[in-house]
Short mmCIF file of C-alpha atoms in Angstrom, two decimals:
data_model
loop_
_atom_site.label_atom_id
_atom_site.label_comp_id
_atom_site.label_asym_id
_atom_site.label_seq_id
_atom_site.Cartn_x
_atom_site.Cartn_y
_atom_site.Cartn_z
CA MET A 1 0.64 0.14 -0.04
CA ALA A 2 2.79 2.43 0.93
CA LEU A 3 4.42 1.95 -2.91
CA TRP A 4 1.11 2.05 -3.99
CA ASN A 5 0.93 5.74 -2.45
CA ALA A 6 4.54 6.84 -3.34
CA LEU A 7 3.41 6.24 -6.78
CA ARG A 8 0.24 7.80 -7.11
CA ILE A 9 2.04 10.94 -5.98
CA ALA A 10 4.97 10.61 -7.73
CA ASN A 11 2.19 10.48 -10.83
CA VAL A 12 3.63 7.26 -11.79
CA GLN A 13 1.36 5.41 -14.24
CA ILE A 14 0.86 1.96 -14.46
CA SER A 15 -0.36 -0.18 -16.96
CA GLY A 16 -2.97 -3.06 -16.33
CA ASP A 17 -0.60 -5.80 -16.79
CA VAL A 18 1.87 -4.36 -15.08
CA LEU A 19 -0.29 -3.76 -11.98
CA GLN A 20 -1.33 -7.27 -12.62
CA VAL A 21 1.85 -8.66 -12.65
CA VAL A 22 2.76 -6.50 -9.33
CA LEU A 23 -0.56 -7.92 -7.30
CA GLU A 24 0.82 -11.17 -8.53
CA VAL A 25 4.04 -11.24 -7.38
CA ILE A 26 2.88 -8.79 -4.03
CA ALA A 27 0.10 -12.30 -3.42
CA THR A 28 2.74 -15.01 -4.22
CA ILE A 29 5.27 -12.98 -1.61
CA GLY A 30 1.97 -12.81 1.26
CA ILE A 31 1.58 -16.58 0.57
CA LEU A 32 5.07 -18.26 0.52
CA ARG A 33 5.31 -16.23 3.71
CA LEU A 34 1.97 -17.50 5.59
CA PHE A 35 2.31 -21.32 4.40
CA ASP A 36 6.02 -20.88 5.73
CA PHE A 37 7.86 -21.81 2.97
CA ASN A 38 11.95 -21.03 3.69
CA PRO A 39 14.46 -21.53 1.24
CA ARG A 40 17.32 -21.98 3.78
CA ARG A 41 15.51 -24.24 5.65
CA ASP A 42 14.44 -26.25 2.55
CA PRO A 43 16.89 -25.32 -0.10
CA ASP A 44 15.61 -28.79 -2.34
CA PHE A 45 11.90 -27.57 -2.35
CA ALA A 46 13.55 -24.06 -3.10
CA TRP A 47 15.00 -25.25 -5.96
CA VAL A 48 12.39 -27.23 -7.54
CA LEU A 49 10.02 -24.03 -7.15
CA LEU A 50 12.58 -22.08 -8.99
CA THR A 51 12.99 -25.38 -11.75
CA ARG A 52 9.44 -25.50 -12.26
CA LEU A 53 8.78 -21.65 -12.52
CA VAL A 54 11.33 -21.20 -15.53
CA MET A 55 10.76 -23.83 -17.09
CA MET A 56 6.99 -22.58 -17.27
CA LEU A 57 8.16 -19.28 -18.17
CA GLY A 58 9.86 -20.99 -21.71
CA ILE A 59 6.54 -23.18 -22.15
CA TYR A 60 3.38 -20.66 -21.81
CA THR A 61 6.12 -17.86 -23.72
CA VAL A 62 5.40 -20.69 -26.98
CA GLN A 63 2.05 -21.41 -25.93
CA ASP A 64 0.16 -18.22 -25.39
CA PHE A 65 1.70 -16.92 -28.93
CA LEU A 66 1.39 -19.78 -31.18
CA GLN A 67 -2.08 -18.78 -33.01
CA PHE A 68 -0.15 -15.15 -33.70
CA TYR A 69 3.12 -16.36 -35.01
CA MET A 70 1.46 -19.15 -37.29
CA ARG A 71 -0.70 -15.61 -38.62
CA ASP A 72 2.01 -13.36 -38.55
CA ALA A 73 5.09 -15.84 -38.71
CA VAL A 74 4.42 -18.70 -40.47
CA LYS A 75 1.51 -16.72 -42.93
CA ALA A 76 -0.76 -20.13 -42.39
CA PRO A 77 -3.59 -19.73 -44.68
CA HIS A 78 -6.27 -20.97 -41.44
CA PRO A 79 -3.73 -20.10 -38.02
CA GLU A 80 -6.41 -21.20 -35.75
CA GLN A 81 -7.22 -24.58 -37.22
CA GLN A 82 -2.77 -24.79 -37.61
CA THR A 83 -3.01 -24.00 -34.12
CA THR A 84 -5.08 -26.90 -32.81
CA ASN A 85 -3.30 -29.41 -35.45
CA PHE A 86 -0.28 -28.43 -33.32
CA ILE A 87 -1.66 -28.91 -30.08
CA ILE A 88 -3.47 -32.50 -31.07
CA ILE A 89 0.29 -33.57 -32.21
CA LEU A 90 1.17 -31.94 -29.07
CA SER A 91 -0.88 -33.59 -26.28
CA LEU A 92 -0.50 -37.45 -28.37
CA THR A 93 3.59 -37.06 -28.10
CA SER A 94 3.25 -35.34 -24.94
CA LEU A 95 0.74 -38.59 -23.93
CA PHE A 96 3.12 -41.35 -24.63
CA SER A 97 6.37 -39.92 -23.41
CA ALA A 98 4.79 -39.26 -19.95
CA LEU A 99 4.86 -42.55 -19.42
CA GLY A 100 7.44 -43.70 -20.89
CA ALA A 101 9.42 -40.64 -18.55
CA GLY A 102 8.11 -41.62 -15.39
CA TRP A 103 9.68 -45.48 -15.57
CA LEU A 104 12.95 -44.10 -17.39
CA SER A 105 13.08 -41.31 -14.38
CA ASP A 106 12.70 -44.21 -11.87
CA ARG A 107 15.56 -46.59 -13.47
CA PHE A 108 17.49 -43.56 -13.89
CA GLY A 109 17.07 -41.08 -12.23
CA ARG A 110 14.64 -37.62 -12.30
CA LYS A 111 17.47 -34.97 -13.09
CA ARG A 112 18.65 -37.47 -16.29
CA MET A 113 15.47 -36.74 -17.79
CA VAL A 114 14.91 -32.56 -16.81
CA TYR A 115 17.56 -32.46 -18.18
CA ILE A 116 17.24 -34.60 -21.44
CA SER A 117 13.28 -33.33 -21.69
CA GLY A 118 14.31 -29.64 -21.69
CA CYS A 119 16.70 -29.57 -24.43
CA PHE A 120 14.28 -30.87 -26.48
CA MET A 121 11.64 -28.39 -25.26
CA ALA A 122 14.79 -25.47 -25.90
CA LEU A 123 14.86 -27.63 -29.82
CA VAL A 124 11.63 -26.14 -30.19
CA GLY A 125 12.68 -22.15 -29.40
CA LEU A 126 15.39 -23.08 -32.34
CA ILE A 127 13.78 -24.48 -35.05
CA PHE A 128 10.57 -21.64 -34.60
CA ILE A 129 13.63 -19.08 -34.56
CA VAL A 130 14.90 -20.44 -37.78
CA THR A 131 12.53 -21.42 -40.26
CA GLN A 132 8.62 -20.51 -40.28
CA SER A 133 7.86 -24.07 -42.78
CA LEU A 134 4.65 -25.16 -41.03
CA PRO A 135 5.31 -28.85 -41.90
CA ILE A 136 8.40 -28.36 -40.18
CA ILE A 137 6.80 -26.55 -37.38
CA LEU A 138 3.86 -29.57 -36.90
CA VAL A 139 6.65 -31.80 -36.40
CA ALA A 140 8.59 -29.61 -34.19
CA GLY A 141 4.97 -30.28 -32.08
CA ALA A 142 6.07 -33.54 -31.75
CA ILE A 143 8.97 -32.44 -30.84
CA PHE A 144 7.73 -29.71 -27.91
CA GLY A 145 5.24 -32.63 -26.38
CA ILE A 146 7.76 -35.52 -26.05
CA GLY A 147 10.00 -32.51 -24.03
CA TYR A 148 7.06 -31.68 -22.63
CA GLY A 149 5.42 -34.77 -21.67
CA ALA A 150 8.34 -36.06 -20.21
CA TYR A 151 9.18 -32.87 -18.05
CA VAL A 152 5.69 -32.72 -16.06
CA SER A 153 6.20 -36.38 -14.99
CA VAL A 154 9.08 -35.46 -14.00
CA ASP A 155 8.28 -33.10 -11.84
CA TRP A 156 5.26 -34.07 -10.21
CA ALA A 157 7.95 -37.20 -9.29
CA LEU A 158 10.59 -34.72 -8.26
CA VAL A 159 8.18 -32.05 -5.92
CA ALA A 160 7.51 -35.63 -4.19
CA ASP A 161 10.74 -36.20 -3.02
CA VAL A 162 12.18 -33.27 -1.80
CA LEU A 163 8.20 -32.22 -0.37
CA PRO A 164 9.27 -31.09 3.05
CA SER A 165 7.23 -31.32 5.93
CA HIS A 166 5.44 -35.17 6.19
CA LYS A 167 2.72 -33.13 7.64
CA HIS A 168 1.09 -30.65 5.56
CA TYR A 169 1.60 -32.44 2.08
CA ALA A 170 -1.72 -30.49 0.73
CA ARG A 171 0.05 -27.42 1.80
CA ASP A 172 3.46 -27.47 0.46
CA MET A 173 2.05 -28.82 -3.21
CA GLY A 174 -0.33 -25.54 -2.72
CA VAL A 175 3.05 -23.59 -2.20
CA TRP A 176 4.29 -25.82 -5.06
CA ASN A 177 1.42 -24.71 -7.52
CA ILE A 178 2.52 -21.27 -7.02
CA SER A 179 5.50 -21.98 -9.57
CA LEU A 180 2.49 -23.08 -12.51
CA SER A 181 0.41 -20.07 -11.96
CA LEU A 182 2.87 -17.38 -11.57
CA PRO A 183 4.53 -17.69 -15.53
CA GLN A 184 0.62 -17.52 -16.81
CA VAL A 185 0.40 -14.32 -15.78
CA ILE A 186 4.05 -12.89 -16.26
CA ALA A 187 4.78 -14.83 -20.00
CA PRO A 188 2.00 -13.27 -21.62
CA ILE A 189 3.11 -9.75 -20.74
CA ILE A 190 6.29 -10.15 -21.58
CA GLY A 191 5.74 -11.41 -24.49
CA GLY A 192 3.06 -9.49 -25.29
CA PHE A 193 4.73 -6.21 -25.55
CA LEU A 194 7.54 -7.73 -27.58
CA ILE A 195 5.42 -8.57 -29.91
CA ASP A 196 3.14 -5.41 -30.04
CA TYR A 197 6.30 -3.09 -30.13
CA PHE A 198 8.30 -5.35 -33.09
CA THR A 199 4.68 -5.55 -34.99
CA ARG A 200 4.67 -1.67 -34.99
CA THR A 201 8.14 -0.61 -36.19
CA GLY A 202 7.07 -3.26 -39.30
CA ASN A 203 9.18 -6.56 -38.12
CA PRO A 204 7.05 -9.10 -36.20
CA ILE A 205 9.09 -12.38 -37.42
CA LEU A 206 11.97 -10.42 -35.18
CA GLY A 207 9.89 -10.34 -33.06
CA PHE A 208 8.90 -13.47 -32.52
CA GLN A 209 12.40 -14.75 -33.12
CA LEU A 210 13.30 -12.64 -30.30
CA LEU A 211 10.39 -14.22 -27.93
CA PHE A 212 11.63 -18.04 -28.83
CA ALA A 213 15.18 -17.18 -27.69
CA MET A 214 14.11 -15.81 -24.18
CA SER A 215 11.76 -19.38 -24.29
CA ILE A 216 15.18 -21.57 -24.79
CA ALA A 217 16.86 -19.40 -22.01
CA TYR A 218 14.17 -20.22 -19.53
CA CYS A 219 14.31 -24.23 -20.13
CA LEU A 220 17.91 -24.21 -20.45
CA ILE A 221 18.12 -22.05 -17.37
CA GLY A 222 15.32 -24.72 -15.53
CA THR A 223 17.54 -27.10 -16.50
CA VAL A 224 20.53 -26.18 -15.18
CA THR A 225 19.54 -25.94 -11.88
CA VAL A 226 17.82 -29.17 -11.39
CA ARG A 227 21.55 -29.69 -10.68
CA PHE A 228 21.33 -27.99 -7.20
CA ILE A 229 18.68 -30.43 -6.23
CA ARG A 230 20.59 -32.51 -3.84
CA GLY A 231 18.15 -34.68 -2.39
CA VAL A 232 17.26 -36.61 -5.53
CA LYS A 233 18.75 -39.30 -7.89
CA ASN A 234 21.16 -37.87 -10.59
#
């Protein structure tokens, strides 16, 4: 409230999107404090939260702007239908990869599966940067589905291994879910700003390329941070 009053006194104009992010972050901090989240006491749990938050930023950065990419960059004749086709392909491959990755993570370790799945999703961002060919983009949907399904499957197993309290599983899972909801607010705002800016300057493809470069960075950072989780299999 003090920050809000200070901004009003200073005549600072805040857009609705920025205000939404600020309020979401404030609410998140409040919930973490209320639910006794302590990164120093539970470092593995904190690393799992950070890993998932960053990976989800990478996922939603692609997902939220896919239809616009189909329309403005790929120039697909029916962008809505092609976006649906992409999602169908992604969903089918993610179903099979989720089943396989869960079994493999029990045998070979959680971290290895996160490394592999993160690289698959980062690869899709690279494909989107270098080509706007519709058939290749649809193939990339299958690759993304393999990575996404594997990551989601292993991510649940990962957090189950590091939950900090045996008495408060539901509370801790609620805290963990923040790492899913917060990126859904942040990713569209950052991406929307980029796309709007470069569309106005007459170079929408460059905007999408920067957007997917961000997605690659998110996925790689989320992959690397898994190595700091000490209480799970390699």
